[in-house]
Amino acid sequence: SSDTVQLLSRRFEIQTVGSAMKDVVQGEGVTGRQPVLTPGEVFEYTSTAPLSVRPIGTTEIAARMSGEYRYCTLKEGQDKATEEQVNKGQGEAGAQLATFHFVFPEEQRVKPVRPSDDDEDDEDEDTKPSVVAKPASTQSSAPATSSSSTPAATSTPASSLPGDPDMTSGNISITPNDSSDTLSSDVRVVVTSTYRPERSDAKLDKHCFAYNVRITNESKTNQSIQLVSRRFEIQTIGSANKDVVQGPGVTGRQPTLKPGESFEYTSTAPLSVRPMQDKTNVVARMSGEYNFVQLAGDGTTPLSSTPLKAELGAFHFILPE
């Protein structure tokens, strides 16, 4: 083809082995860019997929992924797409990312999961969840009834949401916080974030952060709960839109929490973003919610198929001084 094209947005579907649902990740650009490619030109990038998944004995596969890149064709002399061509990120056509698999290395394959194994043995170093109040609560698998009664987990996220104007301009309108502590629906969600310089490369505009989340059941009525899904919104500095990430469970699990119990995990956010350090050290803002169901007295049967929401209060990924 003799056409010049501009990549506008991406949409990926990823399903870990053993999961009944796919996660959908989508947003504008590719690694924070919307590159223009003339005939014969190539755009190449490397990204990471920090998966929380346990091997199962019937396959070496950890996850399956597919997707699509949306693009538009530029006319002669045109250096970037018009708003009409962008069409809210949908562009004019799509280039398919064909299905491929993440495969466990030889030494991690076909290991039976023993209930006595420590939770952290099979985890990626960046996603080691642990129950900190009463460890017994994650030793049993999630009740089968919960996975079929979580309509929020199956909804399709918006392509992208309009971003906060202060993040787009770089003129942050609130005091930047790298943590938040939010109590809603008797569930407390505390998050803290830290910069990972050893996984970052400022010259390539790659900035990696770790964030630790602790979710605590603070019910005063002896009400047990089960976490069933999550939904996050993240906006990088200078971007006009937010990316939406949502899917079933939390780090591949749907933990049950009795009153006073907590579930804690650490995950990574490898961001491709060009900082605006003349204005702020903030490179991204994140918020979200965890959906959960209340359980009957037997500790396994959901009282309702409609989940409640525990808010993840907004916090920032902030570059060190």
PDB file of C-alpha atoms in Angstrom:
ATOM      1  CA  SER A   1       0.000   0.000   0.000  1.00  0.00           C
ATOM      2  CA  SER A   2       1.130   3.569  -0.667  1.00  0.00           C
ATOM      3  CA  ASP A   3      -0.954   5.001   2.180  1.00  0.00           C
ATOM      4  CA  THR A   4       0.415   6.807   5.224  1.00  0.00           C
ATOM      5  CA  VAL A   5      -1.444   5.821   8.385  1.00  0.00           C
ATOM      6  CA  GLN A   6      -1.669   7.006  11.995  1.00  0.00           C
ATOM      7  CA  LEU A   7      -2.265   4.590  14.859  1.00  0.00           C
ATOM      8  CA  LEU A   8      -4.995   5.977  17.132  1.00  0.00           C
ATOM      9  CA  SER A   9      -5.990   3.476  19.806  1.00  0.00           C
ATOM     10  CA  ARG A  10      -5.707  -0.088  21.013  1.00  0.00           C
ATOM     11  CA  ARG A  11      -7.979  -2.709  22.554  1.00  0.00           C
ATOM     12  CA  PHE A  12      -6.712  -5.950  24.069  1.00  0.00           C
ATOM     13  CA  GLU A  13      -8.513  -8.972  25.501  1.00  0.00           C
ATOM     14  CA  ILE A  14      -6.580 -11.208  27.890  1.00  0.00           C
ATOM     15  CA  GLN A  15      -7.715 -14.347  29.702  1.00  0.00           C
ATOM     16  CA  THR A  16      -5.625 -16.186  32.254  1.00  0.00           C
ATOM     17  CA  VAL A  17      -5.838 -19.948  32.468  1.00  0.00           C
ATOM     18  CA  GLY A  18      -8.555 -21.065  34.881  1.00  0.00           C
ATOM     19  CA  SER A  19     -10.457 -17.765  34.631  1.00  0.00           C
ATOM     20  CA  ALA A  20     -14.048 -17.737  33.377  1.00  0.00           C
ATOM     21  CA  MET A  21     -13.739 -14.233  31.946  1.00  0.00           C
ATOM     22  CA  LYS A  22     -11.467 -12.041  29.856  1.00  0.00           C
ATOM     23  CA  ASP A  23     -10.024  -8.726  30.984  1.00  0.00           C
ATOM     24  CA  VAL A  24     -10.360  -5.876  28.491  1.00  0.00           C
ATOM     25  CA  VAL A  25      -7.712  -3.150  28.301  1.00  0.00           C
ATOM     26  CA  GLN A  26      -8.194  -0.271  25.917  1.00  0.00           C
ATOM     27  CA  GLY A  27      -7.305   3.360  25.441  1.00  0.00           C
ATOM     28  CA  GLU A  28      -5.915   5.969  23.122  1.00  0.00           C
ATOM     29  CA  GLY A  29      -2.527   5.664  21.490  1.00  0.00           C
ATOM     30  CA  VAL A  30       0.172   3.022  21.728  1.00  0.00           C
ATOM     31  CA  THR A  31       2.604   3.380  24.658  1.00  0.00           C
ATOM     32  CA  GLY A  32       1.470   6.968  25.012  1.00  0.00           C
ATOM     33  CA  ARG A  33       1.968   7.815  21.338  1.00  0.00           C
ATOM     34  CA  GLN A  34      -0.109   7.990  18.152  1.00  0.00           C
ATOM     35  CA  PRO A  35       2.643   7.284  15.608  1.00  0.00           C
ATOM     36  CA  VAL A  36       2.438   8.132  11.916  1.00  0.00           C
ATOM     37  CA  LEU A  37       3.782   5.436   9.582  1.00  0.00           C
ATOM     38  CA  THR A  38       4.670   6.037   5.954  1.00  0.00           C
ATOM     39  CA  PRO A  39       4.759   3.022   3.586  1.00  0.00           C
ATOM     40  CA  GLY A  40       7.488   0.611   4.721  1.00  0.00           C
ATOM     41  CA  GLU A  41       7.905   2.215   8.138  1.00  0.00           C
ATOM     42  CA  VAL A  42       7.664   0.117  11.303  1.00  0.00           C
ATOM     43  CA  PHE A  43       6.628   1.062  14.844  1.00  0.00           C
ATOM     44  CA  GLU A  44       7.932  -1.364  17.466  1.00  0.00           C
ATOM     45  CA  TYR A  45       7.532  -1.429  21.222  1.00  0.00           C
ATOM     46  CA  THR A  46       7.943  -3.760  24.175  1.00  0.00           C
ATOM     47  CA  SER A  47       5.495  -3.919  27.069  1.00  0.00           C
ATOM     48  CA  THR A  48       5.110  -6.105  30.149  1.00  0.00           C
ATOM     49  CA  ALA A  49       2.237  -8.286  31.323  1.00  0.00           C
ATOM     50  CA  PRO A  50       2.568  -8.895  35.084  1.00  0.00           C
ATOM     51  CA  LEU A  51       0.108 -11.796  35.425  1.00  0.00           C
ATOM     52  CA  SER A  52      -1.186 -13.296  38.647  1.00  0.00           C
ATOM     53  CA  VAL A  53      -1.986 -16.845  37.623  1.00  0.00           C
ATOM     54  CA  ARG A  54      -1.332 -20.296  39.012  1.00  0.00           C
ATOM     55  CA  PRO A  55      -0.107 -23.052  36.661  1.00  0.00           C
ATOM     56  CA  ILE A  56      -2.496 -25.967  36.172  1.00  0.00           C
ATOM     57  CA  GLY A  57      -1.467 -29.491  35.374  1.00  0.00           C
ATOM     58  CA  THR A  58      -3.201 -29.800  32.008  1.00  0.00           C
ATOM     59  CA  THR A  59      -1.365 -27.065  30.056  1.00  0.00           C
ATOM     60  CA  GLU A  60       1.793 -24.951  29.969  1.00  0.00           C
ATOM     61  CA  ILE A  61      -0.253 -21.890  28.943  1.00  0.00           C
ATOM     62  CA  ALA A  62      -0.575 -19.015  31.431  1.00  0.00           C
ATOM     63  CA  ALA A  63      -2.794 -16.680  29.397  1.00  0.00           C
ATOM     64  CA  ARG A  64      -4.233 -15.937  25.948  1.00  0.00           C
ATOM     65  CA  MET A  65      -4.276 -12.474  24.398  1.00  0.00           C
ATOM     66  CA  SER A  66      -5.652 -10.877  21.254  1.00  0.00           C
ATOM     67  CA  GLY A  67      -6.660  -7.401  20.200  1.00  0.00           C
ATOM     68  CA  GLU A  68      -6.855  -4.663  17.626  1.00  0.00           C
ATOM     69  CA  TYR A  69      -5.123  -1.403  16.765  1.00  0.00           C
ATOM     70  CA  ARG A  70      -7.393   1.256  15.248  1.00  0.00           C
ATOM     71  CA  TYR A  71      -5.930   3.616  12.652  1.00  0.00           C
ATOM     72  CA  CYS A  72      -6.801   6.131   9.945  1.00  0.00           C
ATOM     73  CA  THR A  73      -5.268   6.936   6.565  1.00  0.00           C
ATOM     74  CA  LEU A  74      -3.650  10.356   6.121  1.00  0.00           C
ATOM     75  CA  LYS A  75      -3.987  12.320   2.907  1.00  0.00           C
ATOM     76  CA  GLU A  76      -0.979  13.653   1.035  1.00  0.00           C
ATOM     77  CA  GLY A  77       0.583  16.556   2.950  1.00  0.00           C
ATOM     78  CA  GLN A  78      -1.394  15.780   6.098  1.00  0.00           C
ATOM     79  CA  ASP A  79       0.825  15.346   9.169  1.00  0.00           C
ATOM     80  CA  LYS A  80      -1.785  14.102  11.639  1.00  0.00           C
ATOM     81  CA  ALA A  81      -5.379  12.917  11.821  1.00  0.00           C
ATOM     82  CA  THR A  82      -8.279  15.348  12.033  1.00  0.00           C
ATOM     83  CA  GLU A  83     -10.844  15.045  14.820  1.00  0.00           C
ATOM     84  CA  GLU A  84     -13.311  13.629  12.298  1.00  0.00           C
ATOM     85  CA  GLN A  85     -10.789  10.971  11.231  1.00  0.00           C
ATOM     86  CA  VAL A  86      -9.987  10.108  14.852  1.00  0.00           C
ATOM     87  CA  ASN A  87     -13.708   9.413  15.366  1.00  0.00           C
ATOM     88  CA  LYS A  88     -13.384   9.127  19.169  1.00  0.00           C
ATOM     89  CA  GLY A  89     -10.424   6.788  18.811  1.00  0.00           C
ATOM     90  CA  GLN A  90     -12.189   4.408  16.436  1.00  0.00           C
ATOM     91  CA  GLY A  91     -10.472   5.744  13.310  1.00  0.00           C
ATOM     92  CA  GLU A  92     -11.387   4.292   9.942  1.00  0.00           C
ATOM     93  CA  ALA A  93     -10.089   0.739  10.138  1.00  0.00           C
ATOM     94  CA  GLY A  94      -8.511  -1.844  12.420  1.00  0.00           C
ATOM     95  CA  ALA A  95      -5.351  -3.944  12.323  1.00  0.00           C
ATOM     96  CA  GLN A  96      -5.797  -7.235  14.133  1.00  0.00           C
ATOM     97  CA  LEU A  97      -3.424  -8.442  16.852  1.00  0.00           C
ATOM     98  CA  ALA A  98      -3.836 -12.174  16.295  1.00  0.00           C
ATOM     99  CA  THR A  99      -4.290 -14.495  19.254  1.00  0.00           C
ATOM    100  CA  PHE A 100      -1.119 -15.592  21.017  1.00  0.00           C
ATOM    101  CA  HIS A 101      -0.259 -17.190  24.345  1.00  0.00           C
ATOM    102  CA  PHE A 102       1.898 -16.478  27.373  1.00  0.00           C
ATOM    103  CA  VAL A 103       3.603 -19.798  28.163  1.00  0.00           C
ATOM    104  CA  PHE A 104       5.099 -20.812  31.490  1.00  0.00           C
ATOM    105  CA  PRO A 105       8.840 -21.580  31.432  1.00  0.00           C
ATOM    106  CA  GLU A 106       9.717 -25.253  31.763  1.00  0.00           C
ATOM    107  CA  GLU A 107      10.506 -25.117  35.483  1.00  0.00           C
ATOM    108  CA  GLN A 108       7.074 -23.665  36.338  1.00  0.00           C
ATOM    109  CA  ARG A 109       4.907 -26.101  34.392  1.00  0.00           C
ATOM    110  CA  VAL A 110       2.596 -28.864  35.596  1.00  0.00           C
ATOM    111  CA  LYS A 111       2.928 -28.163  39.291  1.00  0.00           C
ATOM    112  CA  PRO A 112      -0.042 -29.383  41.294  1.00  0.00           C
ATOM    113  CA  VAL A 113      -1.386 -26.634  43.556  1.00  0.00           C
ATOM    114  CA  ARG A 114      -1.218 -27.877  47.157  1.00  0.00           C
ATOM    115  CA  PRO A 115      -3.421 -26.141  49.727  1.00  0.00           C
ATOM    116  CA  SER A 116      -0.460 -25.982  52.109  1.00  0.00           C
ATOM    117  CA  ASP A 117       1.714 -24.077  49.621  1.00  0.00           C
ATOM    118  CA  ASP A 118       2.553 -20.548  50.657  1.00  0.00           C
ATOM    119  CA  ASP A 119       0.540 -18.065  48.565  1.00  0.00           C
ATOM    120  CA  GLU A 120       3.635 -16.279  47.395  1.00  0.00           C
ATOM    121  CA  ASP A 121       5.498 -19.284  45.967  1.00  0.00           C
ATOM    122  CA  ASP A 122       3.978 -19.145  42.493  1.00  0.00           C
ATOM    123  CA  GLU A 123       3.509 -15.384  42.225  1.00  0.00           C
ATOM    124  CA  ASP A 124       5.285 -12.933  40.012  1.00  0.00           C
ATOM    125  CA  GLU A 125       7.474 -10.745  42.190  1.00  0.00           C
ATOM    126  CA  ASP A 126       5.249  -7.752  41.499  1.00  0.00           C
ATOM    127  CA  THR A 127       1.933  -9.330  42.427  1.00  0.00           C
ATOM    128  CA  LYS A 128       2.215 -11.115  45.732  1.00  0.00           C
ATOM    129  CA  PRO A 129      -1.150 -10.945  47.474  1.00  0.00           C
ATOM    130  CA  SER A 130      -1.524 -11.996  51.081  1.00  0.00           C
ATOM    131  CA  VAL A 131      -4.271 -12.043  53.645  1.00  0.00           C
ATOM    132  CA  VAL A 132      -2.855 -10.253  56.643  1.00  0.00           C
ATOM    133  CA  ALA A 133      -5.474 -10.633  59.360  1.00  0.00           C
ATOM    134  CA  LYS A 134      -6.433 -14.311  59.318  1.00  0.00           C
ATOM    135  CA  PRO A 135      -4.437 -16.177  56.632  1.00  0.00           C
ATOM    136  CA  ALA A 136      -6.883 -19.063  56.494  1.00  0.00           C
ATOM    137  CA  SER A 137      -9.301 -16.978  54.452  1.00  0.00           C
ATOM    138  CA  THR A 138      -7.476 -17.416  51.129  1.00  0.00           C
ATOM    139  CA  GLN A 139      -6.589 -21.067  51.540  1.00  0.00           C
ATOM    140  CA  SER A 140      -9.972 -22.187  50.198  1.00  0.00           C
ATOM    141  CA  SER A 141     -10.918 -21.536  46.606  1.00  0.00           C
ATOM    142  CA  ALA A 142     -13.591 -18.984  45.774  1.00  0.00           C
ATOM    143  CA  PRO A 143     -17.150 -20.392  45.887  1.00  0.00           C
ATOM    144  CA  ALA A 144     -18.303 -21.417  42.425  1.00  0.00           C
ATOM    145  CA  THR A 145     -21.595 -19.588  42.940  1.00  0.00           C
ATOM    146  CA  SER A 146     -19.916 -16.176  42.972  1.00  0.00           C
ATOM    147  CA  SER A 147     -18.359 -16.203  39.538  1.00  0.00           C
ATOM    148  CA  SER A 148     -21.699 -16.616  37.796  1.00  0.00           C
ATOM    149  CA  SER A 149     -23.442 -13.840  39.733  1.00  0.00           C
ATOM    150  CA  THR A 150     -21.275 -10.809  39.041  1.00  0.00           C
ATOM    151  CA  PRO A 151     -22.796  -8.814  36.199  1.00  0.00           C
ATOM    152  CA  ALA A 152     -20.386  -5.916  36.781  1.00  0.00           C
ATOM    153  CA  ALA A 153     -17.440  -8.099  35.834  1.00  0.00           C
ATOM    154  CA  THR A 154     -18.807  -8.893  32.398  1.00  0.00           C
ATOM    155  CA  SER A 155     -19.625  -5.345  31.277  1.00  0.00           C
ATOM    156  CA  THR A 156     -17.554  -3.914  28.431  1.00  0.00           C
ATOM    157  CA  PRO A 157     -15.546  -0.839  29.390  1.00  0.00           C
ATOM    158  CA  ALA A 158     -15.836   2.422  27.510  1.00  0.00           C
ATOM    159  CA  SER A 159     -13.216   2.881  24.791  1.00  0.00           C
ATOM    160  CA  SER A 160     -11.869   5.772  26.828  1.00  0.00           C
ATOM    161  CA  LEU A 161     -13.378   8.311  29.165  1.00  0.00           C
ATOM    162  CA  PRO A 162     -12.893  12.079  29.080  1.00  0.00           C
ATOM    163  CA  GLY A 163      -9.944  12.947  31.303  1.00  0.00           C
ATOM    164  CA  ASP A 164      -9.629  15.461  34.130  1.00  0.00           C
ATOM    165  CA  PRO A 165      -8.716  18.876  32.640  1.00  0.00           C
ATOM    166  CA  ASP A 166      -6.000  19.545  35.245  1.00  0.00           C
ATOM    167  CA  MET A 167      -4.211  16.301  34.277  1.00  0.00           C
ATOM    168  CA  THR A 168      -4.462  17.206  30.592  1.00  0.00           C
ATOM    169  CA  SER A 169      -2.965  20.672  31.140  1.00  0.00           C
ATOM    170  CA  GLY A 170      -0.452  19.670  33.806  1.00  0.00           C
ATOM    171  CA  ASN A 171      -1.779  22.369  36.152  1.00  0.00           C
ATOM    172  CA  ILE A 172      -2.793  20.004  38.965  1.00  0.00           C
ATOM    173  CA  SER A 173      -5.735  21.518  40.844  1.00  0.00           C
ATOM    174  CA  ILE A 174      -5.495  19.393  44.008  1.00  0.00           C
ATOM    175  CA  THR A 175      -2.638  18.628  46.362  1.00  0.00           C
ATOM    176  CA  PRO A 176      -0.896  15.611  44.757  1.00  0.00           C
ATOM    177  CA  ASN A 177      -1.122  12.518  46.942  1.00  0.00           C
ATOM    178  CA  ASP A 178       0.736   9.246  46.339  1.00  0.00           C
ATOM    179  CA  SER A 179      -1.706   7.339  48.591  1.00  0.00           C
ATOM    180  CA  SER A 180      -5.361   7.263  49.595  1.00  0.00           C
ATOM    181  CA  ASP A 181      -7.457   5.786  52.414  1.00  0.00           C
ATOM    182  CA  THR A 182     -11.165   5.420  51.656  1.00  0.00           C
ATOM    183  CA  LEU A 183     -13.999   3.784  53.646  1.00  0.00           C
ATOM    184  CA  SER A 184     -17.197   2.994  51.738  1.00  0.00           C
ATOM    185  CA  SER A 185     -19.879   0.348  52.241  1.00  0.00           C
ATOM    186  CA  ASP A 186     -18.010  -0.844  55.402  1.00  0.00           C
ATOM    187  CA  VAL A 187     -14.932  -1.714  53.303  1.00  0.00           C
ATOM    188  CA  ARG A 188     -11.693   0.250  53.671  1.00  0.00           C
ATOM    189  CA  VAL A 189      -9.316   0.487  50.709  1.00  0.00           C
ATOM    190  CA  VAL A 190      -5.816   1.850  51.387  1.00  0.00           C
ATOM    191  CA  VAL A 191      -3.322   2.317  48.543  1.00  0.00           C
ATOM    192  CA  THR A 192       0.267   3.590  48.476  1.00  0.00           C
ATOM    193  CA  SER A 193       2.503   4.012  45.424  1.00  0.00           C
ATOM    194  CA  THR A 194       6.287   4.046  44.969  1.00  0.00           C
ATOM    195  CA  TYR A 195       8.597   4.703  42.020  1.00  0.00           C
ATOM    196  CA  ARG A 196      10.617   1.760  40.637  1.00  0.00           C
ATOM    197  CA  PRO A 197      13.752   3.355  39.133  1.00  0.00           C
ATOM    198  CA  GLU A 198      15.314  -0.018  38.296  1.00  0.00           C
ATOM    199  CA  ARG A 199      12.393  -0.736  35.941  1.00  0.00           C
ATOM    200  CA  SER A 200      12.225   2.754  34.452  1.00  0.00           C
ATOM    201  CA  ASP A 201      14.056   4.461  31.605  1.00  0.00           C
ATOM    202  CA  ALA A 202      13.499   8.226  31.528  1.00  0.00           C
ATOM    203  CA  LYS A 203      15.189   8.540  28.110  1.00  0.00           C
ATOM    204  CA  LEU A 204      12.468   6.331  26.633  1.00  0.00           C
ATOM    205  CA  ASP A 205       9.694   7.993  28.673  1.00  0.00           C
ATOM    206  CA  LYS A 206       9.149   4.719  30.524  1.00  0.00           C
ATOM    207  CA  HIS A 207       8.294   5.154  34.206  1.00  0.00           C
ATOM    208  CA  CYS A 208       7.375   2.164  36.355  1.00  0.00           C
ATOM    209  CA  PHE A 209       5.567   2.376  39.685  1.00  0.00           C
ATOM    210  CA  ALA A 210       4.504  -0.195  42.247  1.00  0.00           C
ATOM    211  CA  TYR A 211       1.282   0.250  44.162  1.00  0.00           C
ATOM    212  CA  ASN A 212       0.229  -1.649  47.268  1.00  0.00           C
ATOM    213  CA  VAL A 213      -3.470  -2.116  48.034  1.00  0.00           C
ATOM    214  CA  ARG A 214      -4.985  -3.319  51.317  1.00  0.00           C
ATOM    215  CA  ILE A 215      -8.734  -4.073  51.366  1.00  0.00           C
ATOM    216  CA  THR A 216     -10.274  -4.546  54.835  1.00  0.00           C
ATOM    217  CA  ASN A 217     -13.769  -5.694  55.796  1.00  0.00           C
ATOM    218  CA  GLU A 218     -14.796  -3.287  58.582  1.00  0.00           C
ATOM    219  CA  SER A 219     -18.342  -4.612  58.944  1.00  0.00           C
ATOM    220  CA  LYS A 220     -19.919  -3.910  62.354  1.00  0.00           C
ATOM    221  CA  THR A 221     -22.630  -6.526  61.776  1.00  0.00           C
ATOM    222  CA  ASN A 222     -20.483  -9.661  61.409  1.00  0.00           C
ATOM    223  CA  GLN A 223     -21.011  -9.567  57.623  1.00  0.00           C
ATOM    224  CA  SER A 224     -18.591 -11.616  55.492  1.00  0.00           C
ATOM    225  CA  ILE A 225     -17.933 -10.449  51.933  1.00  0.00           C
ATOM    226  CA  GLN A 226     -16.363 -11.746  48.739  1.00  0.00           C
ATOM    227  CA  LEU A 227     -14.471  -9.543  46.275  1.00  0.00           C
ATOM    228  CA  VAL A 228     -15.680 -10.357  42.756  1.00  0.00           C
ATOM    229  CA  SER A 229     -14.311  -7.745  40.326  1.00  0.00           C
ATOM    230  CA  ARG A 230     -12.404  -4.502  39.941  1.00  0.00           C
ATOM    231  CA  ARG A 231     -12.501  -1.418  37.734  1.00  0.00           C
ATOM    232  CA  PHE A 232      -9.732   1.190  37.469  1.00  0.00           C
ATOM    233  CA  GLU A 233      -9.447   4.505  35.649  1.00  0.00           C
ATOM    234  CA  ILE A 234      -5.959   5.854  34.921  1.00  0.00           C
ATOM    235  CA  GLN A 235      -4.951   9.084  33.201  1.00  0.00           C
ATOM    236  CA  THR A 236      -1.373  10.003  32.332  1.00  0.00           C
ATOM    237  CA  ILE A 237      -0.243  13.623  32.461  1.00  0.00           C
ATOM    238  CA  GLY A 238      -0.918  15.474  29.216  1.00  0.00           C
ATOM    239  CA  SER A 239      -3.512  12.966  28.014  1.00  0.00           C
ATOM    240  CA  ALA A 240      -7.053  14.097  27.239  1.00  0.00           C
ATOM    241  CA  ASN A 241      -8.545  10.729  28.125  1.00  0.00           C
ATOM    242  CA  LYS A 242      -8.561   8.076  30.841  1.00  0.00           C
ATOM    243  CA  ASP A 243      -7.889   4.403  30.188  1.00  0.00           C
ATOM    244  CA  VAL A 244     -10.332   1.973  31.787  1.00  0.00           C
ATOM    245  CA  VAL A 245      -9.145  -1.420  33.065  1.00  0.00           C
ATOM    246  CA  GLN A 246     -11.617  -3.887  34.533  1.00  0.00           C
ATOM    247  CA  GLY A 247     -12.125  -7.589  35.004  1.00  0.00           C
ATOM    248  CA  PRO A 248     -13.079 -10.377  37.382  1.00  0.00           C
ATOM    249  CA  GLY A 249     -11.354 -10.899  40.705  1.00  0.00           C
ATOM    250  CA  VAL A 250      -8.309  -9.278  42.250  1.00  0.00           C
ATOM    251  CA  THR A 251      -4.887 -10.594  41.089  1.00  0.00           C
ATOM    252  CA  GLY A 252      -6.636 -13.705  39.776  1.00  0.00           C
ATOM    253  CA  ARG A 253      -8.554 -14.438  42.988  1.00  0.00           C
ATOM    254  CA  GLN A 254     -11.974 -13.726  44.458  1.00  0.00           C
ATOM    255  CA  PRO A 255     -11.063 -13.714  48.165  1.00  0.00           C
ATOM    256  CA  THR A 256     -13.556 -14.014  51.008  1.00  0.00           C
ATOM    257  CA  LEU A 257     -13.084 -11.661  53.956  1.00  0.00           C
ATOM    258  CA  LYS A 258     -14.655 -12.066  57.375  1.00  0.00           C
ATOM    259  CA  PRO A 259     -15.097  -8.932  59.514  1.00  0.00           C
ATOM    260  CA  GLY A 260     -11.662  -7.595  60.447  1.00  0.00           C
ATOM    261  CA  GLU A 261      -9.851  -9.510  57.719  1.00  0.00           C
ATOM    262  CA  SER A 262      -7.760  -7.847  55.022  1.00  0.00           C
ATOM    263  CA  PHE A 263      -6.565  -8.810  51.552  1.00  0.00           C
ATOM    264  CA  GLU A 264      -3.352  -7.134  50.436  1.00  0.00           C
ATOM    265  CA  TYR A 265      -1.466  -7.206  47.153  1.00  0.00           C
ATOM    266  CA  THR A 266       1.165  -5.259  45.245  1.00  0.00           C
ATOM    267  CA  SER A 267       0.994  -4.632  41.502  1.00  0.00           C
ATOM    268  CA  THR A 268       2.975  -2.606  38.971  1.00  0.00           C
ATOM    269  CA  ALA A 269       2.026   0.206  36.609  1.00  0.00           C
ATOM    270  CA  PRO A 270       4.561   0.411  33.741  1.00  0.00           C
ATOM    271  CA  LEU A 271       3.691   3.817  32.279  1.00  0.00           C
ATOM    272  CA  SER A 272       4.771   5.218  28.923  1.00  0.00           C
ATOM    273  CA  VAL A 273       4.428   8.935  29.554  1.00  0.00           C
ATOM    274  CA  ARG A 274       6.339  12.130  28.864  1.00  0.00           C
ATOM    275  CA  PRO A 275       6.499  14.034  32.185  1.00  0.00           C
ATOM    276  CA  MET A 276       5.717  17.761  32.448  1.00  0.00           C
ATOM    277  CA  GLN A 277       8.223  18.457  35.211  1.00  0.00           C
ATOM    278  CA  ASP A 278       8.232  22.195  34.508  1.00  0.00           C
ATOM    279  CA  LYS A 279       4.698  22.082  35.967  1.00  0.00           C
ATOM    280  CA  THR A 280       4.448  18.977  38.154  1.00  0.00           C
ATOM    281  CA  ASN A 281       6.143  15.702  39.153  1.00  0.00           C
ATOM    282  CA  VAL A 282       2.805  13.896  38.801  1.00  0.00           C
ATOM    283  CA  VAL A 283       2.817  11.485  35.832  1.00  0.00           C
ATOM    284  CA  ALA A 284      -0.555   9.747  36.323  1.00  0.00           C
ATOM    285  CA  ARG A 285      -3.743   9.702  38.399  1.00  0.00           C
ATOM    286  CA  MET A 286      -5.614   6.527  39.256  1.00  0.00           C
ATOM    287  CA  SER A 287      -8.917   5.732  40.951  1.00  0.00           C
ATOM    288  CA  GLY A 288     -11.408   2.906  40.859  1.00  0.00           C
ATOM    289  CA  GLU A 289     -13.608   0.496  42.721  1.00  0.00           C
ATOM    290  CA  TYR A 290     -13.770  -3.093  43.882  1.00  0.00           C
ATOM    291  CA  ASN A 291     -17.105  -4.855  43.537  1.00  0.00           C
ATOM    292  CA  PHE A 292     -18.067  -7.292  46.272  1.00  0.00           C
ATOM    293  CA  VAL A 293     -21.028  -9.360  47.424  1.00  0.00           C
ATOM    294  CA  GLN A 294     -22.225  -9.935  50.967  1.00  0.00           C
ATOM    295  CA  LEU A 295     -22.343 -13.599  51.988  1.00  0.00           C
ATOM    296  CA  ALA A 296     -24.986 -15.522  53.914  1.00  0.00           C
ATOM    297  CA  GLY A 297     -24.296 -17.122  57.281  1.00  0.00           C
ATOM    298  CA  ASP A 298     -22.688 -20.161  55.623  1.00  0.00           C
ATOM    299  CA  GLY A 299     -19.911 -17.889  54.378  1.00  0.00           C
ATOM    300  CA  THR A 300     -20.258 -19.028  50.745  1.00  0.00           C
ATOM    301  CA  THR A 301     -23.702 -18.099  49.352  1.00  0.00           C
ATOM    302  CA  PRO A 302     -24.085 -14.523  48.013  1.00  0.00           C
ATOM    303  CA  LEU A 303     -27.051 -12.673  49.514  1.00  0.00           C
ATOM    304  CA  SER A 304     -27.585 -10.816  46.229  1.00  0.00           C
ATOM    305  CA  SER A 305     -26.390 -11.035  42.640  1.00  0.00           C
ATOM    306  CA  THR A 306     -25.948  -7.254  42.567  1.00  0.00           C
ATOM    307  CA  PRO A 307     -22.483  -6.318  43.850  1.00  0.00           C
ATOM    308  CA  LEU A 308     -21.763  -3.410  46.184  1.00  0.00           C
ATOM    309  CA  LYS A 309     -18.862  -1.044  45.531  1.00  0.00           C
ATOM    310  CA  ALA A 310     -15.801  -0.281  47.647  1.00  0.00           C
ATOM    311  CA  GLU A 311     -14.104   2.870  46.381  1.00  0.00           C
ATOM    312  CA  LEU A 312     -10.407   3.094  45.557  1.00  0.00           C
ATOM    313  CA  GLY A 313      -9.828   6.796  46.235  1.00  0.00           C
ATOM    314  CA  ALA A 314      -7.866   8.812  43.677  1.00  0.00           C
ATOM    315  CA  PHE A 315      -4.093   8.851  44.103  1.00  0.00           C
ATOM    316  CA  HIS A 316      -1.099   9.852  41.971  1.00  0.00           C
ATOM    317  CA  PHE A 317       2.037   8.293  40.585  1.00  0.00           C
ATOM    318  CA  ILE A 318       4.663  10.925  41.398  1.00  0.00           C
ATOM    319  CA  LEU A 319       8.264  11.078  40.201  1.00  0.00           C
ATOM    320  CA  PRO A 320      10.846  11.535  42.984  1.00  0.00           C
ATOM    321  CA  GLU A 321      12.450  14.983  43.305  1.00  0.00           C
TER     322      GLU A 321
END
